[in-house]
Amino acid sequence: MSTKQELLNRLYPEDVLKLSADLTEGEVKVLAQLVELLESKYRKDLNKHWTNCTVPEGFFEDLGKLGYKTNPLLFEGREGAKAPSQLFEFFFTYTLARFDISLVTLLGVHSGLGFNSFLFGGDDAQRKEYLPKLASHELRTCFALTEPLHGSDVAWGLDTTARREGDKWILNGEKRWIGGAIVADVIPVYARDEETGKPKCFIVEREQAGVEIDVIENKIALKIVPNCNIKLTNVEVEESKRLQNINGFKDIAKVLFSTRAAVAFMATGGMAGALQATLKYVKEREQFGNKIASYQLVQEKLAMMQANLTQAMSLCVHIAKLQEQGDYNEVVTSIGKMINSLRLRESVAMGRGICGGNGIVADYDIARFFSDAEAVFTYEGTHEVNSLIIGRAMTGEAAFN
């Protein structure tokens, strides 16, 4: 039987700092199950799904069965803990992103922004009703905040409105870039209270009267993710379906920066996937009578990709340790998202260049990571917006206008 370190060496050969060594044996077993599931069931047709913009059938259900939030293995030696460790959260997100950035994004919208809308926004009764079903994947959710005319400035420009009439609210407006809305059972929709001007959040069901959803076409990145437009026309929501603890943008910001670290984790996994795909290619491809892995210029780029990955992994592990202590620091997570997505962009460009013409063909894997890196660079706060969050903390001056 393999020791924990032997299993980790097989799972994460790129982890040269042995950062995974602090994972528990139970956590390693779950991560090994994840890798086995991805490679045995979803690897073969992955590039086809990405090219055809289709979600692999059964993926969401299989991840629910894995129990990545509730599996007893994750709580061995952590009796009394209510959630998996943040170190496990990093390696889980990293491992899935190493496989495919689209799939980790699709799952992350459900288990991060969507789940945390209910976790932070719901009252006791709402959390009791929804969180177990979301954790097990009995219900699917997403996160409906951004709009056609408002992304980074949504705090100042939430156009979707909510008007109270007795015990009901009437919602009108449009949302855009809502990942997974077309398959979500419950959609947390953020809207501005017409009376107070403050944002609130409402639980909307996909099949409700007045809800229209269509999928955004012709994307060059995250092609597996069904990003959607949502149109809301006089949609009625009971007061009991309003998430009671979302009453201002600070409440929304808590949801956003609690999950921003996950995007740093995704970016890091994307670097690992790009490196994995590039290494596979250079060991097989011959030019001028030799494997291209034997050439100095190729090895220099591979070394840079490994160095970028090692730095990013180390930063993520430190962020995870802080969050394990309850320190969800907005500046720290913005640093992680900003720099790791920048290094992802750099690494995938080197990998694609090494692969030459084949680097723009989806069959060779690196093209997926190259394209999807552009989306990671932009979402959950653009590079520029995250830099301004950091700059504001450094200088005391808000420079968003």
mmCIF file of C-alpha atoms in Angstrom:
data_model
loop_
_atom_site.group_PDB
_atom_site.id
_atom_site.type_symbol
_atom_site.label_atom_id
_atom_site.label_comp_id
_atom_site.label_asym_id
_atom_site.label_seq_id
_atom_site.Cartn_x
_atom_site.Cartn_y
_atom_site.Cartn_z
ATOM 1 C CA MET A 1 0.000 0.000 0.000
ATOM 2 C CA SER A 2 1.299 3.459 -0.934
ATOM 3 C CA THR A 3 2.206 5.910 1.788
ATOM 4 C CA LYS A 4 0.566 9.318 1.789
ATOM 5 C CA GLN A 5 3.704 10.969 0.389
ATOM 6 C CA GLU A 6 4.055 8.367 -2.362
ATOM 7 C CA LEU A 7 0.446 9.025 -3.391
ATOM 8 C CA LEU A 8 1.049 12.771 -3.300
ATOM 9 C CA ASN A 9 4.139 12.374 -5.468
ATOM 10 C CA ARG A 10 1.968 10.681 -8.099
ATOM 11 C CA LEU A 11 -0.867 13.161 -7.767
ATOM 12 C CA TYR A 12 1.256 16.328 -7.730
ATOM 13 C CA PRO A 13 4.705 15.774 -9.293
ATOM 14 C CA GLU A 14 4.850 19.539 -9.938
ATOM 15 C CA ASP A 15 4.643 20.312 -6.181
ATOM 16 C CA VAL A 16 8.400 20.745 -5.732
ATOM 17 C CA LEU A 17 8.001 22.522 -2.362
ATOM 18 C CA LYS A 18 5.923 19.604 -0.986
ATOM 19 C CA LEU A 19 3.155 22.022 -0.041
ATOM 20 C CA SER A 20 0.624 19.190 -0.219
ATOM 21 C CA ALA A 21 2.353 17.344 2.639
ATOM 22 C CA ASP A 22 0.096 19.038 5.225
ATOM 23 C CA LEU A 23 -3.034 17.491 3.730
ATOM 24 C CA THR A 24 -4.560 14.750 5.873
ATOM 25 C CA GLU A 25 -4.690 11.166 4.658
ATOM 26 C CA GLY A 26 -8.451 11.460 4.248
ATOM 27 C CA GLU A 27 -8.100 14.607 2.162
ATOM 28 C CA VAL A 28 -5.516 12.934 -0.073
ATOM 29 C CA LYS A 29 -7.868 9.985 -0.606
ATOM 30 C CA VAL A 30 -10.663 12.312 -1.759
ATOM 31 C CA LEU A 31 -8.292 14.156 -4.097
ATOM 32 C CA ALA A 32 -7.133 10.819 -5.515
ATOM 33 C CA GLN A 33 -10.786 9.894 -6.113
ATOM 34 C CA LEU A 34 -11.278 13.212 -7.907
ATOM 35 C CA VAL A 35 -8.290 12.618 -10.196
ATOM 36 C CA GLU A 36 -9.436 9.069 -10.946
ATOM 37 C CA LEU A 37 -12.929 10.279 -11.810
ATOM 38 C CA LEU A 38 -11.693 13.054 -14.086
ATOM 39 C CA GLU A 39 -9.131 10.957 -15.919
ATOM 40 C CA SER A 40 -11.178 7.782 -16.318
ATOM 41 C CA LYS A 41 -14.520 9.335 -17.258
ATOM 42 C CA TYR A 42 -13.971 12.817 -18.629
ATOM 43 C CA ARG A 43 -10.473 13.065 -20.159
ATOM 44 C CA LYS A 44 -11.269 11.310 -23.439
ATOM 45 C CA ASP A 45 -13.957 13.732 -24.654
ATOM 46 C CA LEU A 46 -12.847 16.871 -22.813
ATOM 47 C CA ASN A 47 -11.477 18.755 -25.818
ATOM 48 C CA LYS A 48 -14.551 17.821 -27.840
ATOM 49 C CA HIS A 49 -16.830 19.276 -25.158
ATOM 50 C CA TRP A 50 -14.736 22.444 -25.042
ATOM 51 C CA THR A 51 -14.833 22.836 -28.819
ATOM 52 C CA ASN A 52 -18.580 22.129 -29.022
ATOM 53 C CA CYS A 53 -19.483 24.246 -25.955
ATOM 54 C CA THR A 54 -21.163 21.343 -24.170
ATOM 55 C CA VAL A 55 -21.109 20.323 -20.510
ATOM 56 C CA PRO A 56 -20.069 16.672 -20.012
ATOM 57 C CA GLU A 57 -23.135 14.672 -19.053
ATOM 58 C CA GLY A 58 -23.129 13.587 -15.426
ATOM 59 C CA PHE A 59 -20.307 15.896 -14.314
ATOM 60 C CA PHE A 60 -22.355 17.866 -11.792
ATOM 61 C CA GLU A 61 -23.956 14.721 -10.374
ATOM 62 C CA ASP A 62 -20.601 12.924 -10.081
ATOM 63 C CA LEU A 63 -19.039 15.808 -8.170
ATOM 64 C CA GLY A 64 -22.016 15.779 -5.828
ATOM 65 C CA LYS A 65 -21.486 12.073 -5.149
ATOM 66 C CA LEU A 66 -17.818 12.728 -4.413
ATOM 67 C CA GLY A 67 -18.977 14.803 -1.445
ATOM 68 C CA TYR A 68 -16.293 17.464 -1.710
ATOM 69 C CA LYS A 69 -18.020 19.450 1.054
ATOM 70 C CA THR A 70 -19.379 16.611 3.203
ATOM 71 C CA ASN A 71 -17.265 13.457 2.696
ATOM 72 C CA PRO A 72 -16.430 12.008 6.160
ATOM 73 C CA LEU A 73 -12.824 11.507 5.011
ATOM 74 C CA LEU A 74 -12.417 15.292 5.008
ATOM 75 C CA PHE A 75 -13.235 15.509 8.713
ATOM 76 C CA GLU A 76 -10.989 12.769 10.078
ATOM 77 C CA GLY A 77 -8.929 14.355 12.822
ATOM 78 C CA ARG A 78 -11.014 17.527 12.487
ATOM 79 C CA GLU A 79 -13.958 16.525 14.634
ATOM 80 C CA GLY A 80 -16.379 19.396 15.141
ATOM 81 C CA ALA A 81 -15.350 21.194 11.958
ATOM 82 C CA LYS A 82 -18.304 22.378 9.869
ATOM 83 C CA ALA A 83 -16.487 22.687 6.541
ATOM 84 C CA PRO A 84 -13.493 21.139 4.754
ATOM 85 C CA SER A 85 -10.126 22.694 5.507
ATOM 86 C CA GLN A 86 -9.011 25.641 3.420
ATOM 87 C CA LEU A 87 -5.892 23.696 2.381
ATOM 88 C CA PHE A 88 -8.134 20.991 0.964
ATOM 89 C CA GLU A 89 -10.253 23.674 -0.733
ATOM 90 C CA PHE A 90 -7.116 24.947 -2.459
ATOM 91 C CA PHE A 91 -5.958 21.550 -3.675
ATOM 92 C CA PHE A 92 -9.474 20.530 -4.719
ATOM 93 C CA THR A 93 -9.915 23.688 -6.804
ATOM 94 C CA TYR A 94 -6.337 23.455 -8.083
ATOM 95 C CA THR A 95 -6.770 19.819 -9.153
ATOM 96 C CA LEU A 96 -9.996 20.493 -11.013
ATOM 97 C CA ALA A 97 -8.527 23.601 -12.684
ATOM 98 C CA ARG A 98 -5.435 21.600 -13.686
ATOM 99 C CA PHE A 99 -7.835 19.324 -15.542
ATOM 100 C CA ASP A 100 -9.981 22.089 -17.065
ATOM 101 C CA ILE A 101 -10.617 25.744 -16.228
ATOM 102 C CA SER A 102 -14.142 25.711 -17.665
ATOM 103 C CA LEU A 103 -15.269 22.874 -15.423
ATOM 104 C CA VAL A 104 -13.758 24.383 -12.276
ATOM 105 C CA THR A 105 -15.431 27.690 -13.125
ATOM 106 C CA LEU A 106 -18.806 26.027 -13.613
ATOM 107 C CA LEU A 107 -18.510 24.212 -10.298
ATOM 108 C CA GLY A 108 -17.038 27.262 -8.569
ATOM 109 C CA VAL A 109 -20.013 29.460 -9.440
ATOM 110 C CA HIS A 110 -22.280 26.907 -7.757
ATOM 111 C CA SER A 111 -20.138 26.057 -4.725
ATOM 112 C CA GLY A 112 -18.597 29.504 -4.260
ATOM 113 C CA LEU A 113 -20.515 32.622 -5.229
ATOM 114 C CA GLY A 114 -23.884 30.864 -5.381
ATOM 115 C CA PHE A 115 -23.482 28.757 -2.242
ATOM 116 C CA ASN A 116 -22.043 31.680 -0.269
ATOM 117 C CA SER A 117 -24.961 33.896 -1.270
ATOM 118 C CA PHE A 118 -27.145 31.517 0.721
ATOM 119 C CA LEU A 119 -24.527 30.954 3.448
ATOM 120 C CA PHE A 120 -23.906 34.632 4.180
ATOM 121 C CA GLY A 121 -27.202 36.036 2.948
ATOM 122 C CA GLY A 122 -29.729 33.592 4.339
ATOM 123 C CA ASP A 123 -31.279 33.596 7.774
ATOM 124 C CA ASP A 124 -31.186 30.442 9.915
ATOM 125 C CA ALA A 125 -34.263 28.920 8.282
ATOM 126 C CA GLN A 126 -33.047 29.656 4.750
ATOM 127 C CA ARG A 127 -29.603 28.215 5.442
ATOM 128 C CA LYS A 128 -31.154 25.105 6.940
ATOM 129 C CA GLU A 129 -33.408 24.668 3.914
ATOM 130 C CA TYR A 130 -30.934 25.317 1.116
ATOM 131 C CA LEU A 131 -27.335 24.660 2.186
ATOM 132 C CA PRO A 132 -27.536 20.843 2.548
ATOM 133 C CA LYS A 133 -29.250 20.527 -0.840
ATOM 134 C CA LEU A 134 -26.690 22.786 -2.500
ATOM 135 C CA ALA A 135 -23.774 20.964 -0.870
ATOM 136 C CA SER A 136 -25.037 17.560 -2.077
ATOM 137 C CA HIS A 137 -25.947 18.933 -5.533
ATOM 138 C CA GLU A 138 -29.595 18.061 -5.044
ATOM 139 C CA LEU A 139 -30.135 21.690 -6.061
ATOM 140 C CA ARG A 140 -28.051 23.752 -8.496
ATOM 141 C CA THR A 141 -27.451 27.446 -8.159
ATOM 142 C CA CYS A 142 -25.482 30.315 -9.697
ATOM 143 C CA PHE A 143 -24.851 34.016 -8.979
ATOM 144 C CA ALA A 144 -26.862 36.741 -10.728
ATOM 145 C CA LEU A 145 -25.145 40.048 -10.016
ATOM 146 C CA THR A 146 -23.541 41.466 -13.177
ATOM 147 C CA GLU A 147 -25.624 43.246 -15.818
ATOM 148 C CA PRO A 148 -25.314 44.167 -19.500
ATOM 149 C CA LEU A 149 -24.066 47.673 -18.662
ATOM 150 C CA HIS A 150 -22.472 47.042 -15.268
ATOM 151 C CA GLY A 151 -19.637 44.713 -14.306
ATOM 152 C CA SER A 152 -16.835 46.233 -12.238
ATOM 153 C CA ASP A 153 -19.027 49.198 -11.294
ATOM 154 C CA VAL A 154 -22.024 47.153 -10.228
ATOM 155 C CA ALA A 155 -21.830 48.625 -6.707
ATOM 156 C CA TRP A 156 -22.690 51.999 -8.230
ATOM 157 C CA GLY A 157 -24.838 50.805 -11.099
ATOM 158 C CA LEU A 158 -27.254 48.032 -10.134
ATOM 159 C CA ASP A 159 -30.089 48.656 -12.601
ATOM 160 C CA THR A 160 -32.249 45.608 -11.815
ATOM 161 C CA THR A 161 -34.995 46.800 -9.488
ATOM 162 C CA ALA A 162 -37.169 45.309 -6.756
ATOM 163 C CA ARG A 163 -40.434 46.948 -5.732
ATOM 164 C CA ARG A 164 -42.234 45.766 -2.615
ATOM 165 C CA GLU A 165 -45.986 45.163 -2.750
ATOM 166 C CA GLY A 166 -47.217 43.752 0.545
ATOM 167 C CA ASP A 167 -45.523 40.424 1.168
ATOM 168 C CA LYS A 168 -44.219 40.228 -2.404
ATOM 169 C CA TRP A 169 -41.446 41.846 -4.396
ATOM 170 C CA ILE A 170 -41.660 42.631 -8.133
ATOM 171 C CA LEU A 171 -38.344 42.274 -9.976
ATOM 172 C CA ASN A 172 -37.507 43.892 -13.317
ATOM 173 C CA GLY A 173 -34.195 44.084 -15.147
ATOM 174 C CA GLU A 174 -31.484 42.116 -16.928
ATOM 175 C CA LYS A 175 -28.436 40.113 -15.892
ATOM 176 C CA ARG A 176 -25.472 39.035 -18.028
ATOM 177 C CA TRP A 177 -22.572 36.569 -17.771
ATOM 178 C CA ILE A 178 -24.461 34.396 -15.289
ATOM 179 C CA GLY A 179 -22.636 31.066 -15.454
ATOM 180 C CA GLY A 180 -24.899 28.042 -15.262
ATOM 181 C CA ALA A 181 -28.179 29.966 -15.027
ATOM 182 C CA ILE A 182 -29.762 27.826 -17.742
ATOM 183 C CA VAL A 183 -29.427 24.728 -15.511
ATOM 184 C CA ALA A 184 -29.792 26.328 -12.063
ATOM 185 C CA ASP A 185 -32.761 25.396 -9.883
ATOM 186 C CA VAL A 186 -32.491 28.444 -7.633
ATOM 187 C CA ILE A 187 -30.914 31.725 -8.718
ATOM 188 C CA PRO A 188 -29.852 34.392 -6.208
ATOM 189 C CA VAL A 189 -30.749 37.590 -8.060
ATOM 190 C CA TYR A 190 -29.331 40.867 -6.787
ATOM 191 C CA ALA A 191 -31.556 43.906 -7.291
ATOM 192 C CA ARG A 192 -31.887 47.486 -6.048
ATOM 193 C CA ASP A 193 -34.760 48.223 -3.664
ATOM 194 C CA GLU A 194 -36.696 51.018 -5.382
ATOM 195 C CA GLU A 195 -37.629 52.575 -2.052
ATOM 196 C CA THR A 196 -34.235 52.636 -0.314
ATOM 197 C CA GLY A 197 -31.833 52.364 -3.245
ATOM 198 C CA LYS A 198 -30.004 49.577 -1.376
ATOM 199 C CA PRO A 199 -29.239 46.185 -2.961
ATOM 200 C CA LYS A 200 -31.072 43.072 -1.842
ATOM 201 C CA CYS A 201 -31.012 39.459 -2.994
ATOM 202 C CA PHE A 202 -33.945 37.284 -4.035
ATOM 203 C CA ILE A 203 -34.288 33.543 -4.645
ATOM 204 C CA VAL A 204 -35.677 33.164 -8.163
ATOM 205 C CA GLU A 205 -36.510 29.826 -9.766
ATOM 206 C CA ARG A 206 -35.518 29.175 -13.367
ATOM 207 C CA GLU A 207 -39.020 28.250 -14.509
ATOM 208 C CA GLN A 208 -40.812 31.166 -12.846
ATOM 209 C CA ALA A 209 -43.179 33.348 -14.842
ATOM 210 C CA GLY A 210 -41.387 36.376 -16.241
ATOM 211 C CA VAL A 211 -37.920 34.753 -16.267
ATOM 212 C CA GLU A 212 -36.224 34.422 -19.661
ATOM 213 C CA ILE A 213 -32.752 32.871 -19.984
ATOM 214 C CA ASP A 214 -30.566 32.462 -23.057
ATOM 215 C CA VAL A 215 -26.980 31.296 -23.479
ATOM 216 C CA ILE A 216 -24.296 33.716 -24.708
ATOM 217 C CA GLU A 217 -22.848 32.445 -27.992
ATOM 218 C CA ASN A 218 -19.489 32.813 -29.777
ATOM 219 C CA LYS A 219 -17.174 32.919 -26.746
ATOM 220 C CA ILE A 220 -13.441 32.291 -27.171
ATOM 221 C CA ALA A 221 -12.959 31.166 -23.563
ATOM 222 C CA LEU A 222 -14.734 29.017 -20.944
ATOM 223 C CA LYS A 223 -16.582 27.403 -23.809
ATOM 224 C CA ILE A 224 -17.937 24.570 -21.653
ATOM 225 C CA VAL A 225 -19.567 27.054 -19.253
ATOM 226 C CA PRO A 226 -23.088 28.117 -20.321
ATOM 227 C CA ASN A 227 -22.814 31.827 -19.508
ATOM 228 C CA CYS A 228 -26.265 33.346 -19.742
ATOM 229 C CA ASN A 229 -28.383 36.436 -20.111
ATOM 230 C CA ILE A 230 -31.378 36.661 -17.772
ATOM 231 C CA LYS A 231 -34.343 38.936 -18.430
ATOM 232 C CA LEU A 232 -36.736 39.578 -15.533
ATOM 233 C CA THR A 233 -40.171 40.983 -16.323
ATOM 234 C CA ASN A 234 -42.479 41.568 -13.353
ATOM 235 C CA VAL A 235 -41.113 38.491 -11.580
ATOM 236 C CA GLU A 236 -42.909 37.976 -8.255
ATOM 237 C CA VAL A 237 -40.891 36.826 -5.239
ATOM 238 C CA GLU A 238 -42.287 36.293 -1.756
ATOM 239 C CA GLU A 239 -40.625 38.152 1.118
ATOM 240 C CA SER A 240 -39.793 34.716 2.562
ATOM 241 C CA LYS A 241 -37.659 34.119 -0.555
ATOM 242 C CA ARG A 242 -35.579 37.250 0.018
ATOM 243 C CA LEU A 243 -32.174 36.441 1.503
ATOM 244 C CA GLN A 244 -32.579 38.357 4.717
ATOM 245 C CA ASN A 245 -28.952 39.250 5.397
ATOM 246 C CA ILE A 246 -28.193 40.961 2.081
ATOM 247 C CA ASN A 247 -29.074 44.594 2.732
ATOM 248 C CA GLY A 248 -26.203 46.609 1.276
ATOM 249 C CA PHE A 249 -23.212 46.344 -1.000
ATOM 250 C CA LYS A 250 -20.956 45.483 1.939
ATOM 251 C CA ASP A 251 -22.954 42.260 2.256
ATOM 252 C CA ILE A 252 -22.393 41.527 -1.438
ATOM 253 C CA ALA A 253 -18.701 42.384 -1.100
ATOM 254 C CA LYS A 254 -18.406 39.768 1.655
ATOM 255 C CA VAL A 255 -19.643 37.116 -0.781
ATOM 256 C CA LEU A 256 -17.276 38.365 -3.482
ATOM 257 C CA PHE A 257 -14.040 38.522 -1.551
ATOM 258 C CA SER A 258 -14.764 35.306 0.368
ATOM 259 C CA THR A 259 -14.548 33.502 -2.985
ATOM 260 C CA ARG A 260 -11.858 35.617 -4.655
ATOM 261 C CA ALA A 261 -9.148 33.369 -3.246
ATOM 262 C CA ALA A 262 -10.742 30.517 -5.186
ATOM 263 C CA VAL A 263 -9.952 32.363 -8.421
ATOM 264 C CA ALA A 264 -6.307 32.578 -7.368
ATOM 265 C CA PHE A 265 -6.554 28.825 -6.756
ATOM 266 C CA MET A 266 -8.087 28.305 -10.214
ATOM 267 C CA ALA A 267 -5.381 30.374 -11.890
ATOM 268 C CA THR A 268 -2.722 28.272 -10.178
ATOM 269 C CA GLY A 269 -4.340 25.028 -11.274
ATOM 270 C CA GLY A 270 -4.507 26.431 -14.803
ATOM 271 C CA MET A 271 -0.734 26.974 -14.711
ATOM 272 C CA ALA A 272 -0.289 23.359 -13.663
ATOM 273 C CA GLY A 273 -2.555 22.153 -16.476
ATOM 274 C CA ALA A 274 -0.659 24.230 -19.027
ATOM 275 C CA LEU A 275 2.649 22.854 -17.760
ATOM 276 C CA GLN A 276 1.308 19.294 -17.808
ATOM 277 C CA ALA A 277 0.062 19.664 -21.389
ATOM 278 C CA THR A 278 3.295 21.296 -22.566
ATOM 279 C CA LEU A 279 5.504 18.647 -20.947
ATOM 280 C CA LYS A 280 3.494 15.891 -22.608
ATOM 281 C CA TYR A 281 3.906 17.582 -25.980
ATOM 282 C CA VAL A 282 7.658 18.272 -25.796
ATOM 283 C CA LYS A 283 8.411 14.688 -24.792
ATOM 284 C CA GLU A 284 6.639 13.380 -27.891
ATOM 285 C CA ARG A 285 7.293 16.035 -30.567
ATOM 286 C CA GLU A 286 10.442 15.734 -32.690
ATOM 287 C CA GLN A 287 12.106 18.510 -34.701
ATOM 288 C CA PHE A 288 15.553 18.456 -36.344
ATOM 289 C CA GLY A 289 15.899 14.795 -35.372
ATOM 290 C CA ASN A 290 15.430 15.251 -31.632
ATOM 291 C CA LYS A 291 12.644 15.478 -29.078
ATOM 292 C CA ILE A 292 12.085 19.198 -28.553
ATOM 293 C CA ALA A 293 12.350 18.584 -24.808
ATOM 294 C CA SER A 294 16.113 18.350 -25.369
ATOM 295 C CA TYR A 295 16.505 21.940 -26.587
ATOM 296 C CA GLN A 296 17.793 24.681 -24.298
ATOM 297 C CA LEU A 297 15.271 27.358 -25.245
ATOM 298 C CA VAL A 298 12.397 24.956 -24.606
ATOM 299 C CA GLN A 299 13.778 23.969 -21.219
ATOM 300 C CA GLU A 300 14.213 27.616 -20.207
ATOM 301 C CA LYS A 301 10.512 28.268 -20.875
ATOM 302 C CA LEU A 302 9.533 25.096 -19.031
ATOM 303 C CA ALA A 303 11.633 26.223 -16.073
ATOM 304 C CA MET A 304 9.854 29.597 -16.053
ATOM 305 C CA MET A 305 6.469 27.866 -16.153
ATOM 306 C CA GLN A 306 7.487 25.681 -13.191
ATOM 307 C CA ALA A 307 8.789 28.709 -11.272
ATOM 308 C CA ASN A 308 5.577 30.670 -11.880
ATOM 309 C CA LEU A 309 3.583 27.683 -10.665
ATOM 310 C CA THR A 310 5.731 27.173 -7.563
ATOM 311 C CA GLN A 311 5.382 30.806 -6.499
ATOM 312 C CA ALA A 312 1.640 30.744 -7.120
ATOM 313 C CA MET A 313 1.149 27.520 -5.155
ATOM 314 C CA SER A 314 3.080 28.908 -2.218
ATOM 315 C CA LEU A 315 0.994 32.092 -2.165
ATOM 316 C CA CYS A 316 -2.239 30.089 -2.308
ATOM 317 C CA VAL A 317 -1.226 27.845 0.570
ATOM 318 C CA HIS A 318 -0.462 30.893 2.718
ATOM 319 C CA ILE A 319 -3.827 32.436 1.789
ATOM 320 C CA ALA A 320 -5.503 29.138 2.700
ATOM 321 C CA LYS A 321 -3.773 29.131 6.092
ATOM 322 C CA LEU A 322 -4.988 32.660 6.812
ATOM 323 C CA GLN A 323 -8.538 31.761 5.828
ATOM 324 C CA GLU A 324 -8.393 28.628 7.971
ATOM 325 C CA GLN A 325 -7.819 31.003 10.899
ATOM 326 C CA GLY A 326 -10.865 33.033 9.844
ATOM 327 C CA ASP A 327 -8.838 35.810 8.211
ATOM 328 C CA TYR A 328 -10.624 36.492 4.914
ATOM 329 C CA ASN A 329 -8.608 39.555 3.950
ATOM 330 C CA GLU A 330 -9.803 41.472 0.899
ATOM 331 C CA VAL A 331 -6.351 42.843 0.074
ATOM 332 C CA VAL A 332 -4.657 39.458 0.370
ATOM 333 C CA THR A 333 -7.209 37.754 -1.855
ATOM 334 C CA SER A 334 -6.975 40.595 -4.382
ATOM 335 C CA ILE A 335 -3.194 40.161 -4.466
ATOM 336 C CA GLY A 336 -3.652 36.425 -5.034
ATOM 337 C CA LYS A 337 -6.177 36.882 -7.806
ATOM 338 C CA MET A 338 -4.281 39.715 -9.499
ATOM 339 C CA ILE A 339 -0.796 38.222 -9.579
ATOM 340 C CA ASN A 340 -1.695 34.561 -10.109
ATOM 341 C CA SER A 341 -3.985 35.306 -13.043
ATOM 342 C CA LEU A 342 -1.224 37.485 -14.529
ATOM 343 C CA ARG A 343 1.301 34.658 -14.154
ATOM 344 C CA LEU A 344 -1.240 32.246 -15.632
ATOM 345 C CA ARG A 345 -1.474 34.446 -18.706
ATOM 346 C CA GLU A 346 2.322 34.479 -18.965
ATOM 347 C CA SER A 347 2.663 30.719 -18.515
ATOM 348 C CA VAL A 348 0.016 29.683 -21.024
ATOM 349 C CA ALA A 349 1.598 31.969 -23.616
ATOM 350 C CA MET A 350 4.952 30.241 -23.139
ATOM 351 C CA GLY A 351 3.340 26.809 -23.321
ATOM 352 C CA ARG A 352 1.388 27.670 -26.437
ATOM 353 C CA GLY A 353 4.523 29.039 -28.059
ATOM 354 C CA ILE A 354 6.470 25.872 -27.316
ATOM 355 C CA CYS A 355 3.727 23.833 -28.979
ATOM 356 C CA GLY A 356 3.959 25.934 -32.154
ATOM 357 C CA GLY A 357 1.128 25.607 -34.634
ATOM 358 C CA ASN A 358 -0.338 22.686 -32.726
ATOM 359 C CA GLY A 359 -0.713 25.041 -29.770
ATOM 360 C CA ILE A 360 -3.757 26.642 -31.367
ATOM 361 C CA VAL A 361 -5.513 23.298 -31.920
ATOM 362 C CA ALA A 362 -7.770 22.097 -29.116
ATOM 363 C CA ASP A 363 -6.588 18.498 -29.580
ATOM 364 C CA TYR A 364 -3.331 19.288 -27.782
ATOM 365 C CA ASP A 365 -4.878 20.666 -24.560
ATOM 366 C CA ILE A 366 -2.716 23.781 -24.280
ATOM 367 C CA ALA A 367 -5.155 25.736 -26.493
ATOM 368 C CA ARG A 368 -7.885 25.339 -23.836
ATOM 369 C CA PHE A 369 -5.659 26.743 -21.121
ATOM 370 C CA PHE A 370 -4.390 29.532 -23.378
ATOM 371 C CA SER A 371 -7.920 30.662 -24.225
ATOM 372 C CA ASP A 372 -9.446 30.178 -20.786
ATOM 373 C CA ALA A 373 -6.659 32.164 -19.122
ATOM 374 C CA GLU A 374 -8.115 35.288 -20.725
ATOM 375 C CA ALA A 375 -11.381 34.777 -18.866
ATOM 376 C CA VAL A 376 -9.655 34.101 -15.528
ATOM 377 C CA PHE A 377 -7.662 37.309 -15.991
ATOM 378 C CA THR A 378 -10.962 39.218 -16.203
ATOM 379 C CA TYR A 379 -13.500 37.624 -13.884
ATOM 380 C CA GLU A 380 -13.955 38.076 -10.106
ATOM 381 C CA GLY A 381 -12.472 41.555 -10.446
ATOM 382 C CA THR A 382 -10.326 42.567 -13.393
ATOM 383 C CA HIS A 383 -6.579 42.969 -12.978
ATOM 384 C CA GLU A 384 -7.082 46.728 -12.787
ATOM 385 C CA VAL A 385 -9.890 46.652 -10.192
ATOM 386 C CA ASN A 386 -7.961 44.293 -7.930
ATOM 387 C CA SER A 387 -4.908 46.527 -8.211
ATOM 388 C CA LEU A 388 -7.059 49.478 -7.089
ATOM 389 C CA ILE A 389 -8.330 47.534 -4.064
ATOM 390 C CA ILE A 390 -4.704 46.915 -3.089
ATOM 391 C CA GLY A 391 -3.712 50.507 -3.869
ATOM 392 C CA ARG A 392 -6.548 51.891 -1.761
ATOM 393 C CA ALA A 393 -5.324 49.904 1.241
ATOM 394 C CA MET A 394 -1.753 51.088 0.678
ATOM 395 C CA THR A 395 -2.482 54.780 0.196
ATOM 396 C CA GLY A 396 -5.838 55.403 1.829
ATOM 397 C CA GLU A 397 -7.039 56.858 -1.473
ATOM 398 C CA ALA A 398 -9.835 55.295 -3.543
ATOM 399 C CA ALA A 399 -8.902 55.685 -7.214
ATOM 400 C CA PHE A 400 -11.863 53.930 -8.845
ATOM 401 C CA ASN A 401 -13.246 57.026 -10.576
#
